[in-house]
């Protein structure tokens, strides 16, 4: 099963989350739903090099996918999902500075 870390206020997350509804291969974990979910995500984000690029540009690093083997990717395509088109959501707020995804 692929763990998929998302947040309801992230348009990119919403776009890919719709693609996994009813798919038992994905477990969706909303980091804004409970502090334990946020803690679990931050433990990954704070210590894994896969997030270095996202952090460098001020991104949160979601959606994030943890594969069954423990490897992590921030690429929806790498787990078989269609990435959100660049022009899909205006005013997206996936970055820590609120400027977009």
mmCIF file of N, CA and C in Angstrom:
data_model
loop_
_atom_site.group_PDB
_atom_site.id
_atom_site.type_symbol
_atom_site.label_atom_id
_atom_site.label_comp_id
_atom_site.label_asym_id
_atom_site.label_seq_id
_atom_site.Cartn_x
_atom_site.Cartn_y
_atom_site.Cartn_z
ATOM 1 N N UNK A 1 0.832 -1.177 0.000
ATOM 2 C CA UNK A 1 0.000 0.000 0.000
ATOM 3 C C UNK A 1 0.883 1.251 0.000
ATOM 4 N N UNK A 2 0.470 2.251 -0.752
ATOM 5 C CA UNK A 2 1.180 3.526 -0.820
ATOM 6 C C UNK A 2 0.501 4.503 0.129
ATOM 7 N N UNK A 3 1.265 5.051 1.062
ATOM 8 C CA UNK A 3 0.740 6.103 1.933
ATOM 9 C C UNK A 3 0.838 7.417 1.166
ATOM 10 N N UNK A 4 -0.232 8.146 1.158
ATOM 11 C CA UNK A 4 -0.329 9.396 0.406
ATOM 12 C C UNK A 4 -0.650 10.523 1.383
ATOM 13 N N UNK A 5 0.336 11.374 1.659
ATOM 14 C CA UNK A 5 0.138 12.491 2.589
ATOM 15 C C UNK A 5 -0.393 13.687 1.805
ATOM 16 N N UNK A 6 -1.525 14.226 2.255
ATOM 17 C CA UNK A 6 -2.195 15.331 1.586
ATOM 18 C C UNK A 6 -2.721 16.322 2.620
ATOM 19 N N UNK A 7 -3.300 17.417 2.108
ATOM 20 C CA UNK A 7 -3.970 18.383 2.968
ATOM 21 C C UNK A 7 -5.154 18.957 2.190
ATOM 22 N N UNK A 8 -6.294 19.083 2.843
ATOM 23 C CA UNK A 8 -7.526 19.509 2.181
ATOM 24 C C UNK A 8 -7.413 20.853 1.472
ATOM 25 N N UNK A 9 -6.594 21.746 1.967
ATOM 26 C CA UNK A 9 -6.484 23.080 1.376
ATOM 27 C C UNK A 9 -5.510 23.141 0.211
ATOM 28 N N UNK A 10 -4.943 22.025 -0.175
ATOM 29 C CA UNK A 10 -3.977 21.974 -1.276
ATOM 30 C C UNK A 10 -4.679 21.502 -2.550
ATOM 31 N N UNK A 11 -4.841 22.365 -3.546
ATOM 32 C CA UNK A 11 -5.514 21.972 -4.786
ATOM 33 C C UNK A 11 -4.811 20.811 -5.498
ATOM 34 N N UNK A 12 -3.510 20.768 -5.445
ATOM 35 C CA UNK A 12 -2.770 19.673 -6.072
ATOM 36 C C UNK A 12 -3.123 18.353 -5.392
ATOM 37 N N UNK A 13 -3.190 18.373 -4.079
ATOM 38 C CA UNK A 13 -3.571 17.167 -3.321
ATOM 39 C C UNK A 13 -4.985 16.736 -3.675
ATOM 40 N N UNK A 14 -5.881 17.704 -3.731
ATOM 41 C CA UNK A 14 -7.273 17.410 -4.066
ATOM 42 C C UNK A 14 -7.356 16.750 -5.448
ATOM 43 N N UNK A 15 -6.587 17.240 -6.395
ATOM 44 C CA UNK A 15 -6.603 16.717 -7.760
ATOM 45 C C UNK A 15 -6.191 15.247 -7.800
ATOM 46 N N UNK A 16 -5.099 14.912 -7.133
ATOM 47 C CA UNK A 16 -4.634 13.521 -7.173
ATOM 48 C C UNK A 16 -5.421 12.622 -6.223
ATOM 49 N N UNK A 17 -5.938 13.193 -5.145
ATOM 50 C CA UNK A 17 -6.719 12.383 -4.202
ATOM 51 C C UNK A 17 -7.973 11.826 -4.867
ATOM 52 N N UNK A 18 -8.595 12.602 -5.744
ATOM 53 C CA UNK A 18 -9.786 12.134 -6.463
ATOM 54 C C UNK A 18 -9.475 10.874 -7.279
ATOM 55 N N UNK A 19 -8.240 10.730 -7.710
ATOM 56 C CA UNK A 19 -7.859 9.600 -8.546
ATOM 57 C C UNK A 19 -7.724 8.291 -7.770
ATOM 58 N N UNK A 20 -7.639 8.361 -6.457
ATOM 59 C CA UNK A 20 -7.431 7.140 -5.662
ATOM 60 C C UNK A 20 -8.652 6.738 -4.835
ATOM 61 N N UNK A 21 -9.752 7.454 -4.984
ATOM 62 C CA UNK A 21 -10.966 7.108 -4.245
ATOM 63 C C UNK A 21 -11.351 5.661 -4.566
ATOM 64 N N UNK A 22 -11.496 4.873 -3.527
ATOM 65 C CA UNK A 22 -11.872 3.471 -3.685
ATOM 66 C C UNK A 22 -10.746 2.547 -4.107
ATOM 67 N N UNK A 23 -9.525 3.068 -4.219
ATOM 68 C CA UNK A 23 -8.372 2.258 -4.628
ATOM 69 C C UNK A 23 -7.640 1.778 -3.367
ATOM 70 N N UNK A 24 -7.705 0.485 -3.078
ATOM 71 C CA UNK A 24 -7.086 -0.035 -1.859
ATOM 72 C C UNK A 24 -5.552 -0.009 -1.883
ATOM 73 N N UNK A 25 -4.964 0.345 -3.007
ATOM 74 C CA UNK A 25 -3.504 0.440 -3.095
ATOM 75 C C UNK A 25 -2.973 1.720 -2.452
ATOM 76 N N UNK A 26 -3.876 2.661 -2.143
ATOM 77 C CA UNK A 26 -3.484 3.942 -1.549
ATOM 78 C C UNK A 26 -4.173 4.146 -0.210
ATOM 79 N N UNK A 27 -3.405 4.654 0.748
ATOM 80 C CA UNK A 27 -3.961 5.074 2.033
ATOM 81 C C UNK A 27 -3.743 6.578 2.125
ATOM 82 N N UNK A 28 -4.827 7.333 2.102
ATOM 83 C CA UNK A 28 -4.755 8.789 2.144
ATOM 84 C C UNK A 28 -4.677 9.245 3.592
ATOM 85 N N UNK A 29 -3.657 10.056 3.876
ATOM 86 C CA UNK A 29 -3.451 10.593 5.220
ATOM 87 C C UNK A 29 -3.466 12.113 5.123
ATOM 88 N N UNK A 30 -4.515 12.734 5.650
ATOM 89 C CA UNK A 30 -4.646 14.188 5.619
ATOM 90 C C UNK A 30 -3.897 14.754 6.823
ATOM 91 N N UNK A 31 -2.836 15.502 6.554
ATOM 92 C CA UNK A 31 -1.990 16.007 7.641
ATOM 93 C C UNK A 31 -2.683 17.106 8.448
ATOM 94 N N UNK A 32 -3.787 17.657 7.921
ATOM 95 C CA UNK A 32 -4.507 18.686 8.672
ATOM 96 C C UNK A 32 -5.641 18.103 9.510
ATOM 97 N N UNK A 33 -5.876 16.817 9.373
ATOM 98 C CA UNK A 33 -6.988 16.181 10.062
ATOM 99 C C UNK A 33 -6.714 15.894 11.541
ATOM 100 N N UNK A 34 -5.462 15.600 11.869
ATOM 101 C CA UNK A 34 -5.126 15.288 13.256
ATOM 102 C C UNK A 34 -3.636 15.567 13.484
ATOM 103 N N UNK A 35 -3.303 15.997 14.658
ATOM 104 C CA UNK A 35 -1.910 16.334 14.979
ATOM 105 C C UNK A 35 -0.985 15.136 14.812
ATOM 106 N N UNK A 36 -1.486 13.933 15.037
ATOM 107 C CA UNK A 36 -0.633 12.752 14.868
ATOM 108 C C UNK A 36 -0.271 12.546 13.395
ATOM 109 N N UNK A 37 -1.182 12.901 12.486
ATOM 110 C CA UNK A 37 -0.873 12.816 11.056
ATOM 111 C C UNK A 37 0.190 13.824 10.670
ATOM 112 N N UNK A 38 0.071 15.033 11.195
ATOM 113 C CA UNK A 38 1.059 16.069 10.925
ATOM 114 C C UNK A 38 2.417 15.660 11.481
ATOM 115 N N UNK A 39 2.437 15.117 12.679
ATOM 116 C CA UNK A 39 3.681 14.674 13.308
ATOM 117 C C UNK A 39 4.348 13.585 12.476
ATOM 118 N N UNK A 40 3.562 12.644 12.001
ATOM 119 C CA UNK A 40 4.080 11.550 11.168
ATOM 120 C C UNK A 40 4.712 12.101 9.884
ATOM 121 N N UNK A 41 4.019 13.056 9.247
ATOM 122 C CA UNK A 41 4.540 13.661 8.020
ATOM 123 C C UNK A 41 5.810 14.463 8.291
ATOM 124 N N UNK A 42 5.791 15.279 9.337
ATOM 125 C CA UNK A 42 6.962 16.107 9.638
ATOM 126 C C UNK A 42 8.196 15.271 9.977
ATOM 127 N N UNK A 43 7.988 14.111 10.585
ATOM 128 C CA UNK A 43 9.116 13.222 10.869
ATOM 129 C C UNK A 43 9.793 12.794 9.566
ATOM 130 N N UNK A 44 9.016 12.607 8.515
ATOM 131 C CA UNK A 44 9.589 12.299 7.199
ATOM 132 C C UNK A 44 10.230 13.547 6.591
ATOM 133 N N UNK A 45 9.466 14.623 6.545
ATOM 134 C CA UNK A 45 9.914 15.852 5.879
ATOM 135 C C UNK A 45 11.194 16.422 6.496
ATOM 136 N N UNK A 46 11.290 16.325 7.799
ATOM 137 C CA UNK A 46 12.436 16.928 8.476
ATOM 138 C C UNK A 46 13.722 16.122 8.347
ATOM 139 N N UNK A 47 13.606 14.838 7.986
ATOM 140 C CA UNK A 47 14.795 13.980 8.032
ATOM 141 C C UNK A 47 15.121 13.246 6.744
ATOM 142 N N UNK A 48 14.331 13.404 5.703
ATOM 143 C CA UNK A 48 14.574 12.662 4.471
ATOM 144 C C UNK A 48 15.027 13.600 3.361
ATOM 145 N N UNK A 49 16.053 13.211 2.611
ATOM 146 C CA UNK A 49 16.586 14.072 1.554
ATOM 147 C C UNK A 49 15.623 14.279 0.385
ATOM 148 N N UNK A 50 14.613 13.444 0.253
ATOM 149 C CA UNK A 50 13.646 13.602 -0.833
ATOM 150 C C UNK A 50 12.915 14.943 -0.753
ATOM 151 N N UNK A 51 12.913 15.558 0.415
ATOM 152 C CA UNK A 51 12.214 16.827 0.617
ATOM 153 C C UNK A 51 13.131 18.043 0.485
ATOM 154 N N UNK A 52 14.413 17.833 0.307
ATOM 155 C CA UNK A 52 15.359 18.950 0.278
ATOM 156 C C UNK A 52 14.996 20.003 -0.765
ATOM 157 N N UNK A 53 14.668 19.571 -1.969
ATOM 158 C CA UNK A 53 14.340 20.524 -3.037
ATOM 159 C C UNK A 53 13.055 21.287 -2.715
ATOM 160 N N UNK A 54 12.047 20.575 -2.239
ATOM 161 C CA UNK A 54 10.782 21.230 -1.886
ATOM 162 C C UNK A 54 11.003 22.270 -0.792
ATOM 163 N N UNK A 55 11.761 21.915 0.227
ATOM 164 C CA UNK A 55 12.022 22.847 1.327
ATOM 165 C C UNK A 55 12.818 24.051 0.847
ATOM 166 N N UNK A 56 13.743 23.843 -0.091
ATOM 167 C CA UNK A 56 14.577 24.930 -0.590
ATOM 168 C C UNK A 56 13.765 26.012 -1.297
ATOM 169 N N UNK A 57 12.648 25.629 -1.897
ATOM 170 C CA UNK A 57 11.818 26.611 -2.604
ATOM 171 C C UNK A 57 10.583 27.017 -1.796
ATOM 172 N N UNK A 58 10.499 26.572 -0.541
ATOM 173 C CA UNK A 58 9.409 26.969 0.335
ATOM 174 C C UNK A 58 8.144 26.142 0.217
ATOM 175 N N UNK A 59 8.233 24.989 -0.449
ATOM 176 C CA UNK A 59 7.072 24.118 -0.568
ATOM 177 C C UNK A 59 6.930 23.232 0.670
ATOM 178 N N UNK A 60 5.712 22.807 0.932
ATOM 179 C CA UNK A 60 5.439 21.921 2.056
ATOM 180 C C UNK A 60 5.963 20.517 1.763
ATOM 181 N N UNK A 61 5.779 20.078 0.505
ATOM 182 C CA UNK A 61 6.210 18.728 0.136
ATOM 183 C C UNK A 61 5.050 17.756 0.060
ATOM 184 N N UNK A 62 3.869 18.286 -0.285
ATOM 185 C CA UNK A 62 2.693 17.438 -0.458
ATOM 186 C C UNK A 62 2.124 17.674 -1.846
ATOM 187 N N UNK A 63 1.481 16.720 -2.433
ATOM 188 C CA UNK A 63 1.328 15.373 -1.927
ATOM 189 C C UNK A 63 2.652 14.635 -1.885
ATOM 190 N N UNK A 64 2.746 13.763 -0.932
ATOM 191 C CA UNK A 64 3.937 12.946 -0.715
ATOM 192 C C UNK A 64 3.491 11.492 -0.710
ATOM 193 N N UNK A 65 4.295 10.651 -1.329
ATOM 194 C CA UNK A 65 3.945 9.238 -1.436
ATOM 195 C C UNK A 65 5.049 8.378 -0.822
ATOM 196 N N UNK A 66 4.664 7.508 0.094
ATOM 197 C CA UNK A 66 5.600 6.562 0.693
ATOM 198 C C UNK A 66 5.207 5.182 0.178
ATOM 199 N N UNK A 67 6.108 4.605 -0.606
ATOM 200 C CA UNK A 67 5.850 3.297 -1.206
ATOM 201 C C UNK A 67 6.006 2.188 -0.170
ATOM 202 N N UNK A 68 5.488 0.991 -0.486
ATOM 203 C CA UNK A 68 5.586 -0.132 0.458
ATOM 204 C C UNK A 68 7.017 -0.454 0.889
ATOM 205 N N UNK A 69 8.007 -0.172 0.030
ATOM 206 C CA UNK A 69 9.394 -0.449 0.382
ATOM 207 C C UNK A 69 10.030 0.665 1.223
ATOM 208 N N UNK A 70 9.257 1.717 1.535
ATOM 209 C CA UNK A 70 9.748 2.824 2.348
ATOM 210 C C UNK A 70 10.323 3.969 1.547
ATOM 211 N N UNK A 71 10.476 3.797 0.236
ATOM 212 C CA UNK A 71 10.990 4.893 -0.580
ATOM 213 C C UNK A 71 9.919 5.971 -0.707
ATOM 214 N N UNK A 72 10.375 7.208 -0.892
ATOM 215 C CA UNK A 72 9.481 8.363 -0.924
ATOM 216 C C UNK A 72 9.633 9.092 -2.250
ATOM 217 N N UNK A 73 8.508 9.547 -2.772
ATOM 218 C CA UNK A 73 8.524 10.407 -3.949
ATOM 219 C C UNK A 73 7.492 11.509 -3.770
ATOM 220 N N UNK A 74 7.767 12.640 -4.364
ATOM 221 C CA UNK A 74 6.815 13.736 -4.396
ATOM 222 C C UNK A 74 6.187 13.825 -5.785
ATOM 223 N N UNK A 75 6.487 12.859 -6.629
ATOM 224 C CA UNK A 75 5.988 12.818 -7.996
ATOM 225 C C UNK A 75 4.766 11.907 -8.095
ATOM 226 N N UNK A 76 3.644 12.495 -8.433
ATOM 227 C CA UNK A 76 2.421 11.715 -8.610
ATOM 228 C C UNK A 76 2.575 10.706 -9.743
ATOM 229 N N UNK A 77 3.241 11.105 -10.805
ATOM 230 C CA UNK A 77 3.431 10.224 -11.953
ATOM 231 C C UNK A 77 4.198 8.954 -11.573
ATOM 232 N N UNK A 78 5.122 9.073 -10.635
ATOM 233 C CA UNK A 78 5.932 7.919 -10.230
ATOM 234 C C UNK A 78 5.122 6.848 -9.495
ATOM 235 N N UNK A 79 3.918 7.198 -9.051
ATOM 236 C CA UNK A 79 3.051 6.199 -8.413
ATOM 237 C C UNK A 79 1.819 5.918 -9.276
ATOM 238 N N UNK A 80 1.892 6.323 -10.537
ATOM 239 C CA UNK A 80 0.838 6.003 -11.488
ATOM 240 C C UNK A 80 -0.348 6.946 -11.519
ATOM 241 N N UNK A 81 -0.197 8.142 -10.955
ATOM 242 C CA UNK A 81 -1.286 9.118 -10.965
ATOM 243 C C UNK A 81 -0.978 10.231 -11.957
ATOM 244 N N UNK A 82 -2.035 10.876 -12.417
ATOM 245 C CA UNK A 82 -1.885 11.990 -13.345
ATOM 246 C C UNK A 82 -1.611 13.265 -12.546
ATOM 247 N N UNK A 83 -0.472 13.909 -12.790
ATOM 248 C CA UNK A 83 -0.186 15.162 -12.082
ATOM 249 C C UNK A 83 -1.157 16.269 -12.497
ATOM 250 N N UNK A 84 -1.380 17.196 -11.610
ATOM 251 C CA UNK A 84 -2.262 18.316 -11.904
ATOM 252 C C UNK A 84 -1.621 19.213 -12.953
ATOM 253 N N UNK A 85 -2.370 19.613 -13.985
ATOM 254 C CA UNK A 85 -1.833 20.552 -14.978
ATOM 255 C C UNK A 85 -1.501 21.885 -14.321
ATOM 256 N N UNK A 86 -0.493 22.558 -14.836
ATOM 257 C CA UNK A 86 -0.046 23.829 -14.260
ATOM 258 C C UNK A 86 -1.146 24.877 -14.198
ATOM 259 N N UNK A 87 -2.057 24.871 -15.139
ATOM 260 C CA UNK A 87 -3.086 25.903 -15.200
ATOM 261 C C UNK A 87 -4.409 25.477 -14.558
ATOM 262 N N UNK A 88 -4.399 24.381 -13.809
ATOM 263 C CA UNK A 88 -5.637 23.829 -13.241
ATOM 264 C C UNK A 88 -6.225 24.699 -12.136
ATOM 265 N N UNK A 89 -5.412 25.132 -11.214
ATOM 266 C CA UNK A 89 -5.934 25.881 -10.060
ATOM 267 C C UNK A 89 -5.219 27.214 -9.918
ATOM 268 N N UNK A 90 -5.993 28.258 -9.922
ATOM 269 C CA UNK A 90 -5.441 29.586 -9.717
ATOM 270 C C UNK A 90 -5.445 29.894 -8.229
ATOM 271 N N UNK A 91 -4.387 30.513 -7.755
ATOM 272 C CA UNK A 91 -4.323 30.888 -6.356
ATOM 273 C C UNK A 91 -4.069 29.722 -5.417
ATOM 274 N N UNK A 92 -3.453 28.676 -5.930
ATOM 275 C CA UNK A 92 -3.174 27.515 -5.096
ATOM 276 C C UNK A 92 -2.293 27.905 -3.930
ATOM 277 N N UNK A 93 -2.423 27.191 -2.808
ATOM 278 C CA UNK A 93 -1.672 27.526 -1.605
ATOM 279 C C UNK A 93 -0.974 26.309 -1.033
ATOM 280 N N UNK A 94 -0.014 25.782 -1.763
ATOM 281 C CA UNK A 94 0.714 24.603 -1.310
ATOM 282 C C UNK A 94 2.107 24.963 -0.783
ATOM 283 N N UNK A 95 2.485 26.201 -0.938
ATOM 284 C CA UNK A 95 3.782 26.662 -0.470
ATOM 285 C C UNK A 95 3.626 27.318 0.890
ATOM 286 N N UNK A 96 4.684 27.280 1.667
ATOM 287 C CA UNK A 96 4.631 27.879 2.989
ATOM 288 C C UNK A 96 4.413 29.388 2.932
ATOM 289 N N UNK A 97 4.818 30.016 1.805
ATOM 290 C CA UNK A 97 4.643 31.446 1.676
ATOM 291 C C UNK A 97 3.274 31.817 1.104
ATOM 292 N N UNK A 98 2.440 30.800 0.779
ATOM 293 C CA UNK A 98 1.098 31.024 0.269
ATOM 294 C C UNK A 98 1.027 31.441 -1.180
ATOM 295 N N UNK A 99 2.152 31.377 -1.909
ATOM 296 C CA UNK A 99 2.194 31.835 -3.308
ATOM 297 C C UNK A 99 1.749 30.789 -4.309
ATOM 298 N N UNK A 100 1.618 29.539 -3.934
ATOM 299 C CA UNK A 100 1.143 28.542 -4.881
ATOM 300 C C UNK A 100 1.750 27.188 -4.658
ATOM 301 N N UNK A 101 1.390 26.271 -5.545
ATOM 302 C CA UNK A 101 1.891 24.907 -5.453
ATOM 303 C C UNK A 101 3.260 24.794 -6.084
#
